[in-house]
Amino acid sequence: MDWRDLQMGEYSGVTGKTTDFNDDTLLKISKKAREYIIRMVYEAKSGHPGGSLSIIDVLTYLYFNEMNIDPTDQNLAYRDRLIMSKGHASPALYTILALRGFFPVELLMGFRKINSKLEGHVHRGVPGVETSTGSLGQGLGIGLGMALAAKLDSKSYRVFVILGDGEIEEGNIWETMMAASKYKTSNLIAILDRNRVQLDDMTENVMPMGDISAKAASFGWDVTEFNGHDFRDIRRAFAFASQKREKPVFLIANTVKGKGVSYMENTSKYHGSPPANQEEFEKALKEIGAT
Amino acid sequence: MSSESLREKYGEKLVALGESHKEIVVLDADLSSSTRTGMFGKKFPERFFNMGISEQSMVTAAAGLALSGKKAFVSTFAVFLTRTYEQIRQSVCYNNIDVKFVVTHSGITVGEDGATHQIIEDTGIMCGLPNMKVIVPADTVEVSSLMDYLVEKTRTPYYVRLSREKFPVVNQPDYKFIEGKNTVLRDGSDLTIFCNGSMVGHALIAAEELKHQAIDAAVINVSSMKPFDRENIIKYAKSTGHILTAEEHSIYNGLGSRVAEVVSEEYPVSVVRIGMRDTFGKSGKSWELFDYFHMGIKDIVDAGVKCFLEEDKYETVS
């Protein structure tokens, strides 16, 4: 099976080393991914749809158009690495890995269940996952270590780290922001899912973030912002990240929490809660345009 | 017994092993001159990362390096590593990867720096972590053999507890560290002193003094806190019937607690624990602190004698 099946609307994985899809195809994939995210959390009766829906377009682009990976050889030495530092967005990562062909999509429905490897938060036992995450603030440091290892081994792979905006309240992030600048890890690319909502409330109410772009730049990173739901703009941001440079890269993805499901958008209510009932579930699928 | 620096030996071994094992990387947090990782840094600057006073960043970066096939040694003072307990838990132990935490300046032998720097609860904290193994070496011979073992035979997380002070050499030159095995340094039939780290030297001297009081004490080095040599402990509980434990650590969640657990589950005998109580340390010379906190040689001797006094009293009453 390959991506053509998916275009026909089947739940099949896309295998093969590289793909180069146009924006329309990426949109179809992310729509399918959104559907799975909703199905997974509703089936599990728990999980984090809000921050999964906000980052899924960026993830779709990364796994289908940007990263040098091969689902048939997960230990490829020169593969690009991705760390989902905001490990509660496990529905998004698991879904995209399945759609990309790392494991059968049928397994997604085992999410958070006793006999499944699909742990509530991102788990390294799942094919394609580079490190377990779930406690916030640690993924950027892990990414730095991987980036340092690439330099030591003269390998050209890149390390992508997805951060939540609430997550950067952690001190570990800023320690690593300094260290990455010191070691000039230009192969380290942080992507901030700037959806402006965290568990309790809007980020600006919980902890005012100020000018994140200026903060990252002052820590010695090359920074750009983009619309995290517009594939053309996502494409532009990663073209910027791919330019030859001396510094690590900090991409700020301006996103919408719960994107695609009206009642989940811009609220903390669905940060860590699934659709409350069958009615909400069906409304979500309908709005996503699930087939 | 001549005394030698365990952290100096650690630095030397890192350099020696770093030569033949290119996968070794070392991270420190602005204490490399004290932990002695600076020796490695001088020899192999490209594989040495001084992460600054940023322990969380250090531990997570070590995890990333280990996930990329490196063998990461992480060093700082024991007390400062514990601020990254959760990074150790999530990023290292849960991933079950090749990160070795070799910390120095543990316990009260930090001396003059005082309570803020004298960690007495670290072994307990680390033993509680799934996948983590915990070693408390007694001397330079043990550090040397342990380092060979860690580099050549292991690929999982370890916590190794070293000190600022020099410790007497108690092991034979041909000693080989075996994980999960206690070392009987002196055999005895009346009483067993289970000890580790700095307290091994104290216990050996105390055993000599107990001999003058007709008490034949075994001295056993329990450097492997996890895995734990239950078999050896049960054997000596049965053969001697009296147990003392001695550790430069809190008796809560330390060696004493673990020994008591084992004998209460398998073969209950009385266990008298010597170590830090529920208290912080304080400034002073380390030998003064041992006496201050009732952990000196005399305290071990007194506790040993008391085991038998109590027994006599009990027999008289009954």
XYZ file of C-alpha atoms in Angstrom, chain B residues 128-318:
191
model
C 14.029 4.222 43.990
C 14.362 4.761 40.248
C 13.475 1.829 37.985
C 16.389 0.886 35.658
C 18.908 2.786 37.808
C 21.780 0.891 39.426
C 23.595 2.426 42.373
C 27.192 1.897 43.441
C 29.005 3.358 46.460
C 32.715 2.499 46.066
C 34.945 2.168 49.110
C 38.363 2.946 47.648
C 40.421 3.700 44.542
C 40.862 0.021 43.707
C 37.116 -0.345 43.528
C 36.679 2.833 41.456
C 39.235 1.587 38.968
C 37.642 -1.827 38.518
C 34.151 -0.342 38.487
C 35.067 2.095 35.697
C 36.359 -0.748 33.516
C 33.137 -2.616 34.152
C 30.875 0.355 33.400
C 32.633 1.172 30.153
C 33.124 -2.318 28.830
C 30.090 -4.231 30.068
C 27.138 -1.908 30.617
C 24.726 0.172 28.521
C 22.194 1.341 31.140
C 21.972 4.095 33.798
C 24.227 3.987 36.869
C 24.692 6.291 39.830
C 28.169 6.200 41.369
C 28.676 8.023 44.650
C 32.138 9.453 45.299
C 33.463 11.843 47.917
C 35.724 14.802 48.360
C 37.956 13.102 50.933
C 40.602 10.479 50.378
C 39.605 7.025 51.628
C 41.853 4.228 52.918
C 42.607 1.478 50.421
C 40.737 -1.555 51.731
C 40.558 -3.857 48.712
C 43.315 -6.135 47.431
C 45.116 -4.893 44.284
C 43.600 -7.725 42.203
C 40.031 -6.954 43.378
C 37.401 -7.097 40.636
C 34.094 -5.291 41.053
C 31.140 -7.627 40.581
C 27.747 -5.994 40.367
C 25.333 -7.173 43.061
C 28.037 -8.920 45.091
C 29.208 -7.907 48.537
C 32.861 -8.196 49.478
C 33.794 -9.846 52.759
C 36.801 -7.809 53.841
C 37.078 -9.518 57.196
C 35.265 -12.633 58.284
C 33.752 -13.019 61.734
C 31.333 -15.182 63.691
C 29.683 -12.962 66.327
C 28.571 -9.862 64.496
C 28.424 -8.529 60.923
C 29.104 -4.908 60.015
C 27.615 -4.090 56.620
C 29.092 -0.820 55.408
C 30.069 1.160 52.344
C 31.972 4.253 51.221
C 33.951 6.033 53.905
C 32.524 3.832 56.649
C 34.362 0.745 55.412
C 37.677 2.043 56.726
C 36.040 2.950 60.034
C 34.434 -0.472 60.338
C 37.692 -2.323 59.756
C 39.388 -0.402 62.574
C 36.333 -0.868 64.799
C 36.431 -4.620 64.158
C 40.026 -4.735 65.378
C 39.002 -3.010 68.601
C 35.984 -5.288 69.041
C 38.349 -8.243 68.826
C 40.054 -6.973 71.998
C 36.651 -7.210 73.656
C 36.254 -10.787 72.457
C 33.745 -9.930 69.753
C 34.559 -11.456 66.382
C 33.072 -9.059 63.793
C 32.802 -9.600 60.048
C 33.190 -6.482 57.877
C 31.375 -6.551 54.563
C 31.556 -3.901 51.859
C 28.151 -3.315 50.286
C 29.240 -1.111 47.400
C 26.486 -2.430 45.183
C 23.415 -0.775 46.691
C 21.354 -1.774 43.673
C 21.334 -4.568 42.704
C 21.583 -5.683 46.323
C 23.307 -8.875 47.501
C 20.434 -10.333 49.514
C 22.005 -13.769 49.609
C 25.153 -12.570 51.338
C 23.146 -10.583 53.895
C 20.904 -13.527 54.758
C 23.908 -15.819 55.023
C 25.597 -13.532 57.557
C 22.341 -12.850 59.405
C 22.181 -16.604 59.961
C 25.833 -17.183 60.790
C 26.421 -14.207 63.121
C 22.925 -13.351 64.384
C 23.810 -9.690 64.966
C 23.965 -6.951 62.361
C 25.346 -3.436 62.415
C 25.116 -1.167 59.412
C 27.366 1.844 58.883
C 26.932 4.439 56.160
C 27.816 8.060 55.477
C 24.196 8.613 54.517
C 20.824 8.875 56.149
C 19.763 5.633 57.819
C 16.349 6.293 56.309
C 16.291 4.954 52.774
C 19.948 4.012 52.903
C 22.046 0.912 53.493
C 20.596 0.357 56.970
C 17.050 0.443 55.679
C 17.809 -1.946 52.855
C 19.568 -4.456 55.089
C 16.672 -4.284 57.560
C 14.233 -4.914 54.714
C 16.066 -8.000 53.605
C 16.460 -9.615 57.007
C 12.902 -8.800 58.072
C 11.628 -10.505 54.944
C 13.940 -13.494 55.063
C 15.532 -14.093 58.477
C 14.726 -11.527 61.186
C 17.623 -10.592 63.461
C 18.210 -7.271 65.173
C 19.759 -4.565 63.003
C 21.483 -1.558 64.578
C 21.955 1.276 62.119
C 24.752 3.825 62.234
C 24.476 6.853 59.984
C 22.813 10.216 59.705
C 19.481 10.564 61.488
C 16.721 12.890 60.328
C 18.984 15.913 60.323
C 21.075 18.138 58.086
C 24.851 18.148 58.380
C 26.980 21.110 59.455
C 30.324 22.744 58.911
C 33.400 21.218 60.478
C 36.332 18.948 59.733
C 35.069 15.657 58.440
C 36.588 13.665 61.320
C 34.907 16.056 63.747
C 31.598 15.547 61.951
C 31.806 11.756 62.213
C 32.029 12.121 65.987
C 29.445 14.888 66.143
C 26.885 12.717 64.362
C 27.836 9.524 66.269
C 29.290 7.824 63.234
C 32.915 7.542 64.360
C 34.970 4.426 65.011
C 34.154 4.583 68.713
C 30.449 4.724 67.924
C 30.695 1.542 65.865
C 32.627 -0.200 68.647
C 30.126 0.927 71.276
C 27.198 -0.225 69.163
C 28.889 -3.588 68.644
C 29.485 -4.082 72.351
C 25.960 -2.962 73.152
C 24.497 -5.726 70.959
C 25.844 -8.258 73.435
C 25.100 -6.263 76.596
C 21.475 -6.010 75.521
C 21.407 -9.716 74.898
C 22.799 -10.515 78.377
C 20.283 -8.219 80.003
C 17.484 -9.873 78.097
C 18.606 -13.330 79.137
C 18.850 -12.290 82.819
C 15.321 -10.897 82.810
C 13.837 -13.972 81.252
